[in-house]
Coordinates of C-alpha atoms and ligand atoms in Angstrom, one line a residue:
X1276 CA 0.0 0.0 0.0
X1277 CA 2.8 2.6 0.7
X1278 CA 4.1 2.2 -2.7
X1279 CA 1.0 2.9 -4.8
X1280 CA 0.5 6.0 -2.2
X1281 CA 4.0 7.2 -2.4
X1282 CA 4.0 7.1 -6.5
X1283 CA 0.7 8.9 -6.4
X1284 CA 2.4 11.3 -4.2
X1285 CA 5.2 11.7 -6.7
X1286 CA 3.1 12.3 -9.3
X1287 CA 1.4 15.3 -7.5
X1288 CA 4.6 16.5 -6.8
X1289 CA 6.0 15.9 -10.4
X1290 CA 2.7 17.2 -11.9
X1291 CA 2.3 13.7 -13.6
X1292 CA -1.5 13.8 -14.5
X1293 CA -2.1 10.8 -16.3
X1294 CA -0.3 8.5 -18.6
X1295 CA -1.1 10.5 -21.8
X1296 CA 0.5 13.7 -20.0
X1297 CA 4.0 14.1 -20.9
X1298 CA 5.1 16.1 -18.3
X1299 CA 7.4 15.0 -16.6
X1300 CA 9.3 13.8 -18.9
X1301 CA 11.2 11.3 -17.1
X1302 CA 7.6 9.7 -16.4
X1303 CA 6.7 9.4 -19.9
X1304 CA 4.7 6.6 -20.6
X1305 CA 4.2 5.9 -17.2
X1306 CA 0.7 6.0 -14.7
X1307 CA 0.0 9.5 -13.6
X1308 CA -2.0 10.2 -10.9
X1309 CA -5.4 9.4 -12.6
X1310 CA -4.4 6.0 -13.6
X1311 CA -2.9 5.1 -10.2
X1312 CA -5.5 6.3 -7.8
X1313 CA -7.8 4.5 -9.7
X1314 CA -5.8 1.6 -8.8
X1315 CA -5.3 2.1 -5.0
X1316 CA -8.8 2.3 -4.7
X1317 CA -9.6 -1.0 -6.7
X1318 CA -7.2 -2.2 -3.8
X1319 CA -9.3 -1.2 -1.2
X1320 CA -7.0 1.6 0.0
X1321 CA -9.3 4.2 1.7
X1322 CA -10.0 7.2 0.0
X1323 CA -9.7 9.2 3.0
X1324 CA -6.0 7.6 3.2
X1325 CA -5.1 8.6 -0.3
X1326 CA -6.0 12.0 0.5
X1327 CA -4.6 12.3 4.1
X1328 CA -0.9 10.1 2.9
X1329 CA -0.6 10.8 -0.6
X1330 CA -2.5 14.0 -2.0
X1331 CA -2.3 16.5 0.5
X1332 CA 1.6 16.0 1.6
X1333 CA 2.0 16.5 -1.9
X1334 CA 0.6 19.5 -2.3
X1335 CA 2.8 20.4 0.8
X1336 CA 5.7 19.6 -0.5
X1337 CA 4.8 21.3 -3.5
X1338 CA 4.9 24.6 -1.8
X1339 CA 7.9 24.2 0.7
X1340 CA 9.3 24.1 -2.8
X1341 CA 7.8 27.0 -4.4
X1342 CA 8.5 28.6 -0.9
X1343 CA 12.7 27.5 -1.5
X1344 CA 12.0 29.1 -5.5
X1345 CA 12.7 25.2 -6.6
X1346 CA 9.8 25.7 -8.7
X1347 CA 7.6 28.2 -10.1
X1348 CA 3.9 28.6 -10.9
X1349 CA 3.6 26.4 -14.0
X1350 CA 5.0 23.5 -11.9
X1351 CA 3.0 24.5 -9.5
X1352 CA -0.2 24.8 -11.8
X1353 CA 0.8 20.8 -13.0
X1354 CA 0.5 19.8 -9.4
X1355 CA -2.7 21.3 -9.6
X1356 CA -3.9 19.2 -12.2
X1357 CA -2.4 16.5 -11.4
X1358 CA -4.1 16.5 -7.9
X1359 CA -7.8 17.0 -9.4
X1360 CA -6.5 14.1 -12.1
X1361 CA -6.5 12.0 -8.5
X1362 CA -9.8 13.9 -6.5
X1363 CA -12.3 13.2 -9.6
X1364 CA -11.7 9.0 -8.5
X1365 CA -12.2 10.3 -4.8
X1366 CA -15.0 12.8 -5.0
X1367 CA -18.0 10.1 -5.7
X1368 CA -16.7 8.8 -2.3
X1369 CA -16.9 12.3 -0.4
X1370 CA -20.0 12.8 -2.0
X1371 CA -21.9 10.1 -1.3
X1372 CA -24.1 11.4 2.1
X1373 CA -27.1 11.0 2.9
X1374 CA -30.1 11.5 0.1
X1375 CA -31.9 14.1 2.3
X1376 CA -30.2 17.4 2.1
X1377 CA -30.1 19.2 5.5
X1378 CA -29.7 22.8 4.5
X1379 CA -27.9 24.8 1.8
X1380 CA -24.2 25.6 2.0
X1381 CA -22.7 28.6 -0.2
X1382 CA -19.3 28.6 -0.9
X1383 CA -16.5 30.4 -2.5
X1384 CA -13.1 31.6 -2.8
X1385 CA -12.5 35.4 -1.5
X1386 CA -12.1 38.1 -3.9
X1387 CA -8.5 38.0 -5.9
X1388 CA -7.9 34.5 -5.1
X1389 CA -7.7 31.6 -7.9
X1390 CA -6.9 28.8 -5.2
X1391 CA -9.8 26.4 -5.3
X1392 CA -8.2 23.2 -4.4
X1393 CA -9.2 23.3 -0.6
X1394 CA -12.6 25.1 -1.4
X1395 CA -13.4 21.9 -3.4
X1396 CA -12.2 19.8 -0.8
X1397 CA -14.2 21.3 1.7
X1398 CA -17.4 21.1 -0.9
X1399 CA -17.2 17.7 -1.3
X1400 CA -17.2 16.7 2.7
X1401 CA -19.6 19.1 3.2
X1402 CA -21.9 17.8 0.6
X1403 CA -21.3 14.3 1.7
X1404 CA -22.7 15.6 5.3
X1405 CA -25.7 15.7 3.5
X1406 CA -25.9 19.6 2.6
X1407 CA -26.4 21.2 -0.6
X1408 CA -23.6 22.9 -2.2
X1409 CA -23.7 26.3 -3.9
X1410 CA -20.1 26.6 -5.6
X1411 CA -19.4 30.2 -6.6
X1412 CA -16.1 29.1 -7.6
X1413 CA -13.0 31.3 -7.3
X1414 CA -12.3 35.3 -6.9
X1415 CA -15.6 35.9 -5.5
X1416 CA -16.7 39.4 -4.2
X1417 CA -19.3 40.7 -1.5
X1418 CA -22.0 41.3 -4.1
X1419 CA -22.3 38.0 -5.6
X1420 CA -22.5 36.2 -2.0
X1421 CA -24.9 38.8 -1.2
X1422 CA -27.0 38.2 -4.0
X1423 CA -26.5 33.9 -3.0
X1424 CA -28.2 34.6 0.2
X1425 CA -30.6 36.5 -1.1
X1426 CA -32.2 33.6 -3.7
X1427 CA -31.3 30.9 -0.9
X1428 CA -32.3 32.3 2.4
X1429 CA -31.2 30.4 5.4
X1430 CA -28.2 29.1 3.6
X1431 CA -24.8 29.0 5.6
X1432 CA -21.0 30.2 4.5
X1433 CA -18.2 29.0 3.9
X1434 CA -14.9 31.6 2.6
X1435 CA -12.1 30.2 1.6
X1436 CA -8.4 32.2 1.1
X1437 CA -5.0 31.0 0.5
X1438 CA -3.1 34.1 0.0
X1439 CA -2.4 36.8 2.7
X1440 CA -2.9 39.5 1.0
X1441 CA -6.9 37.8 -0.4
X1442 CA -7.0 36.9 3.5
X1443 CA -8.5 40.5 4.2
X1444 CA -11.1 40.0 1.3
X1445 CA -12.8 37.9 4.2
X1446 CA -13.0 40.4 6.3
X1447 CA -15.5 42.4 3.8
X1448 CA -17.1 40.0 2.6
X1449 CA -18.2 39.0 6.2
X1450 CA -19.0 42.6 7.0
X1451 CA -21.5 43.0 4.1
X1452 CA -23.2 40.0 4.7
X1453 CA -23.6 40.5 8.6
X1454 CA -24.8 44.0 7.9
X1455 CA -28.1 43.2 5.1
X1456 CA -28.1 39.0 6.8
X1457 CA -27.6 39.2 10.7
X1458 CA -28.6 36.4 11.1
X1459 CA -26.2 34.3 8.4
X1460 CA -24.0 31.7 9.8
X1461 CA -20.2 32.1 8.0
X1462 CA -17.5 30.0 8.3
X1463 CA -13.8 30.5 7.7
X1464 CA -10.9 29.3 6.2
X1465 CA -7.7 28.2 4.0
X1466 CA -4.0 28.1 5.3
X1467 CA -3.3 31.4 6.2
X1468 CA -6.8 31.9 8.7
X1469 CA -6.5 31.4 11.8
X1470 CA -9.1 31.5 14.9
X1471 CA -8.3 34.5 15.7
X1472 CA -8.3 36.3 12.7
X1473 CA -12.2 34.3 12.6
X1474 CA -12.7 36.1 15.7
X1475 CA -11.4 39.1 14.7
X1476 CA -13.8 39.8 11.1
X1477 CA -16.6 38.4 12.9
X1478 CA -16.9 35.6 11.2
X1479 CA -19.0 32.4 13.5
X1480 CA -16.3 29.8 13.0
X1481 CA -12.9 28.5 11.7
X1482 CA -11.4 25.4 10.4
X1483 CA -8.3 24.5 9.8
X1484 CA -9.7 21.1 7.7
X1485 CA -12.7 20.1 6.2
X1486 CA -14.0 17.7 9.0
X1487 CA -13.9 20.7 11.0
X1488 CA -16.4 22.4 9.0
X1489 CA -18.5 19.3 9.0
X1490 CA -18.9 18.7 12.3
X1491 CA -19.9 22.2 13.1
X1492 CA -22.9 22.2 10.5
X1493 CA -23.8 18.8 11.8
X1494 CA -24.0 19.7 15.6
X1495 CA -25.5 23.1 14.8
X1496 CA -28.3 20.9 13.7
X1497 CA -29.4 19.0 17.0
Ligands
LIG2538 CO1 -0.4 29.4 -4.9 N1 0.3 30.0 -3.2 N2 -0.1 31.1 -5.7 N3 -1.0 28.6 -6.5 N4 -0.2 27.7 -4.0 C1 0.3 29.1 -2.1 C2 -1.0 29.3 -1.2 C3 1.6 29.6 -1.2 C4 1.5 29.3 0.3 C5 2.9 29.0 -1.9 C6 4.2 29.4 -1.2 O1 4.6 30.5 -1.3 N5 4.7 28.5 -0.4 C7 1.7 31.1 -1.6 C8 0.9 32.0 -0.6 C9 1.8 32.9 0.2 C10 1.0 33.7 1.2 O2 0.2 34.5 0.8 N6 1.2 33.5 2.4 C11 1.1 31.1 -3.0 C12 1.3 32.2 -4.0 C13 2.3 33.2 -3.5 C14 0.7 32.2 -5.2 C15 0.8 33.2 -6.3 C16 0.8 34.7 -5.8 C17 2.1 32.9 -7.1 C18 2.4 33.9 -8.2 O3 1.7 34.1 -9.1 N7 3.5 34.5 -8.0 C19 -0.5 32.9 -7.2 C20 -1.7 33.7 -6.8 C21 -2.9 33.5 -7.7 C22 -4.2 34.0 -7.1 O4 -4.8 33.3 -6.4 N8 -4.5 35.3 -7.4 C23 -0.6 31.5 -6.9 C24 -1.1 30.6 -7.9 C25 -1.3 29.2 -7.7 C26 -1.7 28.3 -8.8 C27 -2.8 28.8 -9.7 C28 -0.5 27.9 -9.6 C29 -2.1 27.0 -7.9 C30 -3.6 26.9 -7.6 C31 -4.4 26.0 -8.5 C32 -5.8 25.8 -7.9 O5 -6.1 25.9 -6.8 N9 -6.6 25.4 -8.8 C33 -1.3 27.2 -6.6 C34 -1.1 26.2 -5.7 C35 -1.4 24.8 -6.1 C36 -0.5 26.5 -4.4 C37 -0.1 25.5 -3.3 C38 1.2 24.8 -3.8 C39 -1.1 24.5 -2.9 C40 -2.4 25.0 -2.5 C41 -3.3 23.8 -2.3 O6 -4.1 23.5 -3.1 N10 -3.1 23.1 -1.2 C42 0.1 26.5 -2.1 C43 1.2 26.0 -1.1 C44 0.5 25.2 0.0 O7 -0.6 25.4 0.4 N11 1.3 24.3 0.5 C45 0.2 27.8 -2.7 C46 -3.8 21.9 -0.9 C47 -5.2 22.2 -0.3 C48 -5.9 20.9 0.0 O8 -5.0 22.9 0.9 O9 -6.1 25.0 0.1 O10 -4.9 24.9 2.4 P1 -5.7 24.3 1.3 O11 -7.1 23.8 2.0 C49 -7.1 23.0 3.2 C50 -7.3 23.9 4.4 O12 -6.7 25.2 4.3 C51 -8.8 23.8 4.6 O13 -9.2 22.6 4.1 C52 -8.3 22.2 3.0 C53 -8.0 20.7 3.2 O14 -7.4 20.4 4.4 N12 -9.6 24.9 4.0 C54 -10.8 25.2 4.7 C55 -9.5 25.6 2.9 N13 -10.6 26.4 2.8 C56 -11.4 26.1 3.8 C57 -12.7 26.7 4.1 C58 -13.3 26.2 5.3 C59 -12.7 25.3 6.1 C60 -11.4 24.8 5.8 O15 -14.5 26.6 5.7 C61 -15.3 27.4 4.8

């Protein structure tokens, strides 16, 4: 089992989507991470695991590099791909909740920002709690949550940010919405929130992770 994990892992890292891609080229011809995640599941490898081992110390990796200027955005970019070459075999799992939605759940990436990875991460679990996902996608502004709320009252939500500087698109995007939707629940997060920066834009609650959010919607519903 470590093997097939630690090869998806290197594709991630390499930016190996599939076998057709041919990038790298020192793993031309070879599985990318499509072909191979495919296969850990088929050997009962938990999808859960592949994430938690494989995909998302890749994506780690993949930035202590960037970080180090080992790389640069296209590699970066391949990594991208290469992890949703892995998450399209994994969301059917994440998705697959309970029939009966329990609410609506907005989501989005702040204003300025393009990173969507963790936003669609956080979809699918929350989806597979059962809720109904509005995806706004990426770079997202006050208005257009604002105008979310308004055809789906009731619905909760859920900012996502990635960069420091889109970090403090949060905070006005929370401040429009509690000003014309008191009553909104939002939640928070992406690598560089913290809990008290949640605390701090007024925002109801922060997760570092996608179980996180999860468990708040669920026990906000007893
Ligand atoms: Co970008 N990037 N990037 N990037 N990128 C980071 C974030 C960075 C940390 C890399 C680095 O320098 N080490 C750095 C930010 C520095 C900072 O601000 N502190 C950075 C930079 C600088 C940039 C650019 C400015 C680079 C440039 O152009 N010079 C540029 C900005 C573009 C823009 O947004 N305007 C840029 C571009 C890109 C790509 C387009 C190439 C690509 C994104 C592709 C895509 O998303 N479709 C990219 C990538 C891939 C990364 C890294 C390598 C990986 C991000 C990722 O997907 N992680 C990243 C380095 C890193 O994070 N290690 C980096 C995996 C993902 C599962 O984790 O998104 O954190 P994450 O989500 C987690 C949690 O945070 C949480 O759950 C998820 C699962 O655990 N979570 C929530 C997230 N949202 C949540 C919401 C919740 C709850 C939990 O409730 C609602």
């Amino acid at each position: 089992m470590d093997d097939i994990l630690k090869n998806i892992a290197r594709c991630v890292e390499t930016g190996k989507i599939d076998k057709a891609s041919p990038y790298p080229p020192a793993l031309k011809g070879q599985d990318g991470a499509d072909e191979l995640t495919r296969m850990a599941l088929e050997e009962k490898i938990r999808p859960d695991e592949i994430l938690e081992k494989a995909l998302i110390p890749a994506m780690e990796a993949v930035g202590e590099r960037f970080s180090r200027k080992e790389i640069y955005v296209p590699q970066m970019l391949m990594a991208a791909r290469a992890m949703n070459g892995a998450m399209k075999h994994l969301k059917p799992f994440f998705q697959s909740g309970e029939a009966k939605r329990k609410g609506k759940f907005i989501i989005g990436t702040v204003s300025g920002d393009l990173h969507d990875i963790g936003k669609n991460l956080v979809s699918m679990m929350i989806e597979g709690g059962g809720w109904e996902i509005i995806d706004l996608g990426v770079d997202v502004g006050p208005d257009k949550f604002l105008k979310a709320i308004e055809e789906n009252p009731g619905a909760f939500i859920g900012l996502s940010a990635l960069l420091t500087t889109t970090m403090e698109n949060m905070k006005k995007t929370v401040s429009a919405v509690k000003e014309k939707h008191p009553g909104t629940r939002i939640l928070v997060g992406g690598a560089p929130v913290t809990q008290e920066y949640c605390d701090r834009i007024g925002a109801d609650f922060y997760s570092p992770d996608p179980q996180g959010a999860v468990n708040y919607l669920k026990q906000i519903l007893v």
